[in-house]
Amino acid sequence: MTKTITFAIMHFTIAFGVTYLITGDLVLGGLVAVIEPAVNTVGYFFHEKVWQRFEQRKSAALNLFTKGFVKL
């Protein structure tokens, strides 16, 4: 859990820092630091769902391909 918390702090800091350096606006930097990780988390959830389907299909195809071979 400590690793997750430190990564989140790093992520917020980078998002804030980059936005602040580009815009010079503390409020906008704060908004981006909160909104971007939240949107990224939702995107990660859907990415994992798609990846799981990909892995299942890959596994099923591999099983189908190797079914006729003798396993040692």
Tab-separated table of N, CA and C in Angstrom:
chain	number	residue	atom	x	y	z
A	1	MET	N	0.830	-1.204	0.000
A	1	MET	CA	0.000	0.000	0.000
A	1	MET	C	0.873	1.267	0.000
A	2	THR	N	2.008	1.198	0.659
A	2	THR	CA	2.905	2.349	0.700
A	2	THR	C	3.378	2.717	-0.700
A	3	LYS	N	3.692	1.686	-1.492
A	3	LYS	CA	4.137	1.936	-2.866
A	3	LYS	C	3.046	2.640	-3.667
A	4	THR	N	1.802	2.221	-3.498
A	4	THR	CA	0.672	2.834	-4.205
A	4	THR	C	0.507	4.299	-3.803
A	5	ILE	N	0.608	4.568	-2.526
A	5	ILE	CA	0.439	5.943	-2.029
A	5	ILE	C	1.567	6.839	-2.532
A	6	THR	N	2.796	6.347	-2.481
A	6	THR	CA	3.914	7.172	-2.955
A	6	THR	C	3.824	7.399	-4.463
A	7	PHE	N	3.337	6.385	-5.204
A	7	PHE	CA	3.161	6.570	-6.647
A	7	PHE	C	2.085	7.624	-6.916
A	8	ALA	N	0.987	7.579	-6.162
A	8	ALA	CA	-0.081	8.575	-6.334
A	8	ALA	C	0.438	9.982	-6.048
A	9	ILE	N	1.208	10.128	-4.997
A	9	ILE	CA	1.778	11.445	-4.665
A	9	ILE	C	2.688	11.924	-5.793
A	10	MET	N	3.509	11.016	-6.307
A	10	MET	CA	4.395	11.378	-7.416
A	10	MET	C	3.571	11.799	-8.640
A	11	HIS	N	2.505	11.033	-8.929
A	11	HIS	CA	1.665	11.321	-10.082
A	11	HIS	C	1.015	12.698	-9.950
A	12	PHE	N	0.437	12.986	-8.782
A	12	PHE	CA	-0.188	14.294	-8.556
A	12	PHE	C	0.834	15.412	-8.702
A	13	THR	N	2.024	15.196	-8.149
A	13	THR	CA	3.071	16.215	-8.197
A	13	THR	C	3.518	16.499	-9.623
A	14	ILE	N	3.700	15.449	-10.403
A	14	ILE	CA	4.107	15.638	-11.796
A	14	ILE	C	3.011	16.341	-12.588
A	15	ALA	N	1.759	15.901	-12.424
A	15	ALA	CA	0.646	16.534	-13.146
A	15	ALA	C	0.547	18.011	-12.787
A	16	PHE	N	0.664	18.317	-11.492
A	16	PHE	CA	0.608	19.715	-11.064
A	16	PHE	C	1.787	20.501	-11.621
A	17	GLY	N	2.975	19.951	-11.474
A	17	GLY	CA	4.184	20.655	-11.894
A	17	GLY	C	4.207	20.969	-13.381
A	18	VAL	N	3.864	19.988	-14.200
A	18	VAL	CA	3.864	20.211	-15.651
A	18	VAL	C	2.825	21.258	-16.027
A	19	THR	N	1.623	21.143	-15.474
A	19	THR	CA	0.567	22.112	-15.798
A	19	THR	C	0.942	23.514	-15.327
A	20	TYR	N	1.509	23.604	-14.130
A	20	TYR	CA	1.904	24.906	-13.616
A	20	TYR	C	3.014	25.529	-14.469
A	21	LEU	N	3.985	24.696	-14.875
A	21	LEU	CA	5.067	25.223	-15.708
A	21	LEU	C	4.560	25.722	-17.058
A	22	ILE	N	3.556	25.047	-17.601
A	22	ILE	CA	3.021	25.442	-18.907
A	22	ILE	C	2.123	26.667	-18.802
A	23	THR	N	1.277	26.708	-17.750
A	23	THR	CA	0.272	27.774	-17.666
A	23	THR	C	0.614	28.870	-16.672
A	24	GLY	N	1.411	28.542	-15.644
A	24	GLY	CA	1.688	29.515	-14.582
A	24	GLY	C	0.514	29.722	-13.654
A	25	ASP	N	-0.489	28.856	-13.720
A	25	ASP	CA	-1.709	29.004	-12.935
A	25	ASP	C	-1.788	27.902	-11.879
A	26	LEU	N	-1.795	28.304	-10.590
A	26	LEU	CA	-1.867	27.342	-9.489
A	26	LEU	C	-3.195	26.584	-9.468
A	27	VAL	N	-4.278	27.290	-9.730
A	27	VAL	CA	-5.601	26.649	-9.705
A	27	VAL	C	-5.707	25.607	-10.810
A	28	LEU	N	-5.312	25.972	-11.999
A	28	LEU	CA	-5.355	25.026	-13.116
A	28	LEU	C	-4.429	23.835	-12.845
A	29	GLY	N	-3.276	24.097	-12.282
A	29	GLY	CA	-2.360	23.021	-11.908
A	29	GLY	C	-3.001	22.070	-10.918
A	30	GLY	N	-3.697	22.620	-9.941
A	30	GLY	CA	-4.396	21.789	-8.951
A	30	GLY	C	-5.519	20.982	-9.564
A	31	LEU	N	-6.278	21.603	-10.458
A	31	LEU	CA	-7.374	20.879	-11.120
A	31	LEU	C	-6.852	19.712	-11.952
A	32	VAL	N	-5.830	19.971	-12.718
A	32	VAL	CA	-5.261	18.906	-13.547
A	32	VAL	C	-4.670	17.807	-12.670
A	33	ALA	N	-4.043	18.184	-11.565
A	33	ALA	CA	-3.447	17.204	-10.657
A	33	ALA	C	-4.485	16.278	-10.053
A	34	VAL	N	-5.725	16.732	-9.941
A	34	VAL	CA	-6.797	15.897	-9.389
A	34	VAL	C	-7.560	15.172	-10.501
A	35	ILE	N	-7.888	15.886	-11.566
A	35	ILE	CA	-8.738	15.318	-12.628
A	35	ILE	C	-7.986	14.278	-13.462
A	36	GLU	N	-6.778	14.566	-13.847
A	36	GLU	CA	-6.041	13.652	-14.746
A	36	GLU	C	-5.854	12.265	-14.134
A	37	PRO	N	-5.417	12.141	-12.878
A	37	PRO	CA	-5.290	10.798	-12.307
A	37	PRO	C	-6.634	10.065	-12.188
A	38	ALA	N	-7.703	10.803	-11.923
A	38	ALA	CA	-9.024	10.176	-11.832
A	38	ALA	C	-9.442	9.612	-13.190
A	39	VAL	N	-9.257	10.394	-14.239
A	39	VAL	CA	-9.596	9.934	-15.590
A	39	VAL	C	-8.678	8.777	-15.996
A	40	ASN	N	-7.418	8.870	-15.641
A	40	ASN	CA	-6.461	7.821	-15.943
A	40	ASN	C	-6.841	6.512	-15.254
A	41	THR	N	-7.364	6.588	-14.042
A	41	THR	CA	-7.797	5.403	-13.305
A	41	THR	C	-8.953	4.712	-14.015
A	42	VAL	N	-9.900	5.476	-14.503
A	42	VAL	CA	-11.031	4.900	-15.250
A	42	VAL	C	-10.520	4.262	-16.544
A	43	GLY	N	-9.624	4.947	-17.219
A	43	GLY	CA	-9.036	4.400	-18.444
A	43	GLY	C	-8.296	3.104	-18.173
A	44	TYR	N	-7.584	3.042	-17.062
A	44	TYR	CA	-6.851	1.829	-16.691
A	44	TYR	C	-7.815	0.666	-16.459
A	45	PHE	N	-8.948	0.924	-15.830
A	45	PHE	CA	-9.952	-0.111	-15.583
A	45	PHE	C	-10.397	-0.754	-16.897
A	46	PHE	N	-10.740	0.076	-17.876
A	46	PHE	CA	-11.191	-0.449	-19.167
A	46	PHE	C	-10.048	-1.109	-19.938
A	47	HIS	N	-8.855	-0.576	-19.818
A	47	HIS	CA	-7.689	-1.195	-20.441
A	47	HIS	C	-7.494	-2.614	-19.905
A	48	GLU	N	-7.654	-2.797	-18.609
A	48	GLU	CA	-7.508	-4.125	-18.002
A	48	GLU	C	-8.581	-5.089	-18.509
A	49	LYS	N	-9.806	-4.612	-18.668
A	49	LYS	CA	-10.892	-5.454	-19.191
A	49	LYS	C	-10.558	-5.933	-20.609
A	50	VAL	N	-10.107	-5.021	-21.454
A	50	VAL	CA	-9.751	-5.377	-22.826
A	50	VAL	C	-8.566	-6.341	-22.812
A	51	TRP	N	-7.583	-6.095	-21.976
A	51	TRP	CA	-6.399	-6.940	-21.903
A	51	TRP	C	-6.760	-8.355	-21.438
A	52	GLN	N	-7.680	-8.454	-20.484
A	52	GLN	CA	-8.124	-9.773	-20.019
A	52	GLN	C	-8.762	-10.562	-21.156
A	53	ARG	N	-9.587	-9.918	-21.954
A	53	ARG	CA	-10.199	-10.592	-23.109
A	53	ARG	C	-9.133	-11.050	-24.099
A	54	PHE	N	-8.163	-10.202	-24.341
A	54	PHE	CA	-7.072	-10.540	-25.239
A	54	PHE	C	-6.325	-11.777	-24.731
A	55	GLU	N	-6.000	-11.793	-23.447
A	55	GLU	CA	-5.280	-12.918	-22.857
A	55	GLU	C	-6.115	-14.197	-22.912
A	56	GLN	N	-7.429	-14.094	-22.676
A	56	GLN	CA	-8.298	-15.266	-22.743
A	56	GLN	C	-8.334	-15.839	-24.148
A	57	ARG	N	-8.462	-14.988	-25.141
A	57	ARG	CA	-8.495	-15.452	-26.532
A	57	ARG	C	-7.155	-16.070	-26.923
A	58	LYS	N	-6.076	-15.448	-26.482
A	58	LYS	CA	-4.747	-15.969	-26.780
A	58	LYS	C	-4.569	-17.351	-26.140
A	59	SER	N	-5.009	-17.486	-24.905
A	59	SER	CA	-4.908	-18.756	-24.195
A	59	SER	C	-5.767	-19.828	-24.858
A	60	ALA	N	-6.982	-19.461	-25.257
A	60	ALA	CA	-7.881	-20.411	-25.919
A	60	ALA	C	-7.293	-20.860	-27.255
A	61	ALA	N	-6.727	-19.950	-28.002
A	61	ALA	CA	-6.121	-20.295	-29.293
A	61	ALA	C	-4.913	-21.205	-29.082
A	62	LEU	N	-4.115	-20.930	-28.074
A	62	LEU	CA	-2.953	-21.755	-27.781
A	62	LEU	C	-3.382	-23.163	-27.365
A	63	ASN	N	-4.426	-23.247	-26.532
A	63	ASN	CA	-4.938	-24.546	-26.121
A	63	ASN	C	-5.466	-25.331	-27.316
A	64	LEU	N	-6.161	-24.662	-28.214
A	64	LEU	CA	-6.703	-25.307	-29.398
A	64	LEU	C	-5.562	-25.807	-30.288
A	65	PHE	N	-4.524	-24.996	-30.421
A	65	PHE	CA	-3.376	-25.349	-31.264
A	65	PHE	C	-2.610	-26.546	-30.695
A	66	THR	N	-2.447	-26.589	-29.399
A	66	THR	CA	-1.625	-27.647	-28.770
A	66	THR	C	-2.431	-28.870	-28.367
A	67	LYS	N	-3.723	-28.866	-28.571
A	67	LYS	CA	-4.577	-29.985	-28.154
A	67	LYS	C	-4.178	-31.299	-28.814
A	68	GLY	N	-3.753	-31.270	-30.054
A	68	GLY	CA	-3.417	-32.470	-30.768
A	68	GLY	C	-2.020	-32.983	-30.493
A	69	PHE	N	-1.223	-32.232	-29.746
A	69	PHE	CA	0.149	-32.635	-29.458
A	69	PHE	C	0.207	-33.333	-28.101
A	70	VAL	N	1.145	-34.277	-27.996
A	70	VAL	CA	1.337	-34.978	-26.726
A	70	VAL	C	2.142	-34.065	-25.824
A	71	LYS	N	1.640	-33.894	-24.606
A	71	LYS	CA	2.352	-33.057	-23.628
A	71	LYS	C	3.280	-33.944	-22.825
A	72	LEU	N	4.494	-33.526	-22.688
A	72	LEU	CA	5.485	-34.294	-21.928
A	72	LEU	C	5.520	-33.873	-20.500
